[in-house]
């Protein structure tokens, strides 16, 4: 699966994106998107939950090959050979600090490929399950996505209303935002006198 990476030295600033894109392209071509997505989530959680793994990979006294063996041992029974290959390659090429970034990029590409949106919803009060369903239904009806991963946050400072962020788009109908806009308009009126 990593044929497009092997043998090529990357000089691009964002190596995470390069590795993630190569993994995505190969996964689509080989028809193993779902399995590699599952693997990617597993590996990212393992790196997040185990700080010692990062410390080991950053230890200059440990040879690359030894680091690769450790990574192989940790993930051998838990991820596919394709994911193992990516991890081995990145460790041997001393790109271990780019692993989680590459996998995050890959998972974002898979979500886009499958038309799965990720929405971040902020309200002043917790939403009921019925309200959450109404928000999800509205987003499905007004966007290209067929499914959403919903993330809810409560922030009392917005006073009321709702803020929804999907990617780089933000819909802000919070009372705080409306009050801020009203204040700006009043200042313009006062300055114009």
CSV table of C-alpha atoms in Angstrom, one decimal:
chain,number,residue,atom,x,y,z
A,1,UNK,CA,0.0,0.0,0.0
A,2,UNK,CA,2.9,2.3,0.5
A,3,UNK,CA,4.5,1.9,-2.9
A,4,UNK,CA,4.0,5.6,-3.6
A,5,UNK,CA,6.2,6.5,-0.6
A,6,UNK,CA,8.9,3.8,-0.6
A,7,UNK,CA,12.1,5.0,-2.1
A,8,UNK,CA,11.1,8.6,-2.4
A,9,UNK,CA,12.6,11.2,0.0
A,10,UNK,CA,10.0,13.9,0.9
A,11,UNK,CA,11.1,17.5,0.8
A,12,UNK,CA,7.7,18.9,1.4
A,13,UNK,CA,7.2,21.0,4.5
A,14,UNK,CA,4.0,19.2,5.6
A,15,UNK,CA,5.1,15.5,5.7
A,16,UNK,CA,2.1,14.6,7.7
A,17,UNK,CA,-0.2,15.6,4.9
A,18,UNK,CA,2.1,13.8,2.4
A,19,UNK,CA,2.0,10.5,4.3
A,20,UNK,CA,-1.7,10.9,5.0
A,21,UNK,CA,-2.6,11.6,1.4
A,22,UNK,CA,-0.5,8.7,0.2
A,23,UNK,CA,-2.2,6.4,2.7
A,24,UNK,CA,-5.6,7.6,1.6
A,25,UNK,CA,-4.9,7.2,-2.1
A,26,UNK,CA,-3.6,3.7,-1.6
A,27,UNK,CA,-6.5,2.8,0.6
A,28,UNK,CA,-9.1,3.9,-2.0
A,29,UNK,CA,-7.2,2.2,-4.8
A,30,UNK,CA,-6.9,-1.1,-2.8
A,31,UNK,CA,-10.5,-0.9,-1.4
A,32,UNK,CA,-9.5,-1.0,2.2
A,33,UNK,CA,-10.6,2.4,3.4
A,34,UNK,CA,-12.7,1.2,6.3
A,35,UNK,CA,-10.1,-1.2,7.7
A,36,UNK,CA,-7.4,1.5,7.5
A,37,UNK,CA,-9.7,4.0,9.1
A,38,UNK,CA,-10.2,1.6,12.0
A,39,UNK,CA,-6.5,1.1,12.2
A,40,UNK,CA,-5.7,4.8,12.2
A,41,UNK,CA,-8.1,5.5,15.1
A,42,UNK,CA,-6.6,2.6,17.1
A,43,UNK,CA,-3.0,3.9,16.5
A,44,UNK,CA,-3.9,7.5,17.3
A,45,UNK,CA,-5.5,6.4,20.6
A,46,UNK,CA,-2.5,4.3,21.4
A,47,UNK,CA,-0.1,7.3,20.9
A,48,UNK,CA,-2.5,9.6,22.9
A,49,UNK,CA,-2.8,7.1,25.8
A,50,UNK,CA,0.9,6.1,26.0
A,51,UNK,CA,3.3,9.0,26.5
A,52,UNK,CA,6.1,6.5,27.0
A,53,UNK,CA,5.8,5.4,23.3
A,54,UNK,CA,6.5,9.0,22.1
A,55,UNK,CA,9.5,9.3,24.6
A,56,UNK,CA,10.9,6.0,23.3
A,57,UNK,CA,10.6,7.1,19.7
A,58,UNK,CA,12.3,10.4,20.5
A,59,UNK,CA,15.2,8.8,22.4
A,60,UNK,CA,18.3,9.4,20.3
A,61,UNK,CA,20.2,6.6,22.0
A,62,UNK,CA,17.9,3.9,20.6
A,63,UNK,CA,18.6,2.8,17.0
A,64,UNK,CA,15.9,3.3,14.4
A,65,UNK,CA,15.7,-0.4,13.8
A,66,UNK,CA,15.1,-1.1,17.5
A,67,UNK,CA,12.4,1.5,17.5
A,68,UNK,CA,10.8,-0.1,14.5
A,69,UNK,CA,10.8,-3.5,16.3
A,70,UNK,CA,9.1,-2.0,19.3
A,71,UNK,CA,6.4,-0.4,17.2
A,72,UNK,CA,5.9,-3.7,15.3
A,73,UNK,CA,5.6,-5.5,18.6
A,74,UNK,CA,3.0,-3.1,19.9
A,75,UNK,CA,0.8,-3.0,16.9
A,76,UNK,CA,1.4,-6.4,15.3
A,77,UNK,CA,-1.8,-8.1,16.4
A,78,UNK,CA,-4.0,-5.0,16.4
A,79,UNK,CA,-3.6,-3.4,12.9
A,80,UNK,CA,-3.3,-4.5,9.3
A,81,UNK,CA,-0.1,-5.2,7.5
A,82,UNK,CA,-0.6,-2.0,5.5
A,83,UNK,CA,-0.8,0.1,8.7
A,84,UNK,CA,2.2,-1.8,10.1
A,85,UNK,CA,4.1,-0.9,6.9
A,86,UNK,CA,3.3,2.8,7.2
A,87,UNK,CA,4.4,2.9,10.9
A,88,UNK,CA,7.6,1.0,10.1
A,89,UNK,CA,8.5,3.3,7.3
A,90,UNK,CA,7.8,6.4,9.3
A,91,UNK,CA,9.9,5.2,12.2
A,92,UNK,CA,12.8,4.1,10.0
A,93,UNK,CA,12.8,7.4,8.1
A,94,UNK,CA,12.7,9.2,11.5
A,95,UNK,CA,9.2,10.6,10.8
A,96,UNK,CA,7.7,9.2,14.0
A,97,UNK,CA,6.7,12.7,15.1
A,98,UNK,CA,4.5,12.9,12.0
A,99,UNK,CA,2.6,9.7,12.6
A,100,UNK,CA,-0.5,11.1,14.5
A,101,UNK,CA,-0.6,14.1,12.1
A,102,UNK,CA,-0.6,11.8,9.1
A,103,UNK,CA,-3.3,9.7,10.6
A,104,UNK,CA,-5.4,12.7,11.5
A,105,UNK,CA,-5.1,13.9,7.9
A,106,UNK,CA,-6.0,10.5,6.6
A,107,UNK,CA,-9.1,10.2,8.8
A,108,UNK,CA,-10.2,13.7,7.7
A,109,UNK,CA,-9.8,12.6,4.0
A,110,UNK,CA,-11.8,9.5,4.7
A,111,UNK,CA,-14.6,11.4,6.3
A,112,UNK,CA,-14.8,13.7,3.3
A,113,UNK,CA,-14.6,10.8,0.9
A,114,UNK,CA,-17.6,9.1,2.7
A,115,UNK,CA,-19.5,12.4,3.1
A,116,UNK,CA,-19.3,12.3,6.9
A,117,UNK,CA,-19.2,15.8,8.4
A,118,UNK,CA,-17.8,16.7,11.8
A,119,UNK,CA,-19.8,19.4,13.6
A,120,UNK,CA,-18.9,21.3,16.7
A,121,UNK,CA,-22.0,22.6,18.4
A,122,UNK,CA,-21.9,25.2,21.3
A,123,UNK,CA,-24.9,26.1,23.3
A,124,UNK,CA,-25.4,28.0,26.6
A,125,UNK,CA,-27.3,25.1,28.1
A,126,UNK,CA,-27.0,21.3,27.5
A,127,UNK,CA,-29.3,20.1,24.7
A,128,UNK,CA,-31.8,17.3,25.2
A,129,UNK,CA,-31.5,14.2,23.0
A,130,UNK,CA,-34.5,15.5,21.0
A,131,UNK,CA,-32.8,18.8,20.4
A,132,UNK,CA,-29.6,17.1,19.4
A,133,UNK,CA,-31.5,15.0,16.9
A,134,UNK,CA,-33.2,18.1,15.5
A,135,UNK,CA,-29.8,19.8,15.0
A,136,UNK,CA,-28.4,16.7,13.3
A,137,UNK,CA,-31.5,16.4,11.1
A,138,UNK,CA,-31.2,20.1,10.1
A,139,UNK,CA,-27.5,19.7,9.2
A,140,UNK,CA,-28.2,16.6,7.1
A,141,UNK,CA,-30.9,18.4,5.3
A,142,UNK,CA,-28.9,21.6,4.5
A,143,UNK,CA,-25.4,20.1,3.7
A,144,UNK,CA,-23.9,17.6,1.4
A,145,UNK,CA,-23.1,15.2,4.2
A,146,UNK,CA,-24.9,11.9,4.7
A,147,UNK,CA,-23.8,11.5,8.3
A,148,UNK,CA,-22.4,13.7,11.0
A,149,UNK,CA,-20.0,13.2,13.9
A,150,UNK,CA,-21.4,15.5,16.5
A,151,UNK,CA,-19.4,17.2,19.2
A,152,UNK,CA,-21.3,19.2,21.8
A,153,UNK,CA,-20.0,21.9,24.1
A,154,UNK,CA,-21.7,24.1,26.7
A,155,UNK,CA,-20.5,27.7,27.1
A,156,UNK,CA,-22.7,29.8,29.3
A,157,UNK,CA,-20.9,33.0,28.1
A,158,UNK,CA,-22.8,32.8,24.8
A,159,UNK,CA,-26.0,33.5,26.8
A,160,UNK,CA,-28.3,31.7,24.4
A,161,UNK,CA,-28.6,30.6,20.8
A,162,UNK,CA,-26.2,28.2,19.1
A,163,UNK,CA,-22.8,28.2,17.4
A,164,UNK,CA,-22.1,25.5,14.8
A,165,UNK,CA,-18.7,24.9,13.2
A,166,UNK,CA,-18.2,22.5,10.3
A,167,UNK,CA,-14.7,22.7,9.0
A,168,UNK,CA,-13.9,26.4,8.4
A,169,UNK,CA,-17.5,27.4,8.2
A,170,UNK,CA,-19.2,28.9,11.3
A,171,UNK,CA,-22.9,29.6,11.9
A,172,UNK,CA,-23.2,31.9,14.9
A,173,UNK,CA,-26.7,32.8,16.2
A,174,UNK,CA,-25.6,33.2,19.8
A,175,UNK,CA,-27.1,36.1,21.8
A,176,UNK,CA,-23.5,37.1,22.7
A,177,UNK,CA,-22.7,37.5,19.0
A,178,UNK,CA,-25.9,39.4,18.3
A,179,UNK,CA,-25.2,41.8,21.2
A,180,UNK,CA,-21.6,42.3,20.0
A,181,UNK,CA,-22.9,43.2,16.5
A,182,UNK,CA,-25.4,45.6,18.0
A,183,UNK,CA,-22.7,47.3,20.1
A,184,UNK,CA,-20.6,47.7,16.9
A,185,UNK,CA,-23.5,49.2,15.1
A,186,UNK,CA,-24.3,51.6,17.9
A,187,UNK,CA,-20.6,52.7,18.0
A,188,UNK,CA,-20.7,53.5,14.3
A,189,UNK,CA,-23.9,55.5,14.7
A,190,UNK,CA,-22.3,57.5,17.6
A,191,UNK,CA,-19.1,58.1,15.6
A,192,UNK,CA,-21.2,59.4,12.6
A,193,UNK,CA,-22.8,62.2,14.7
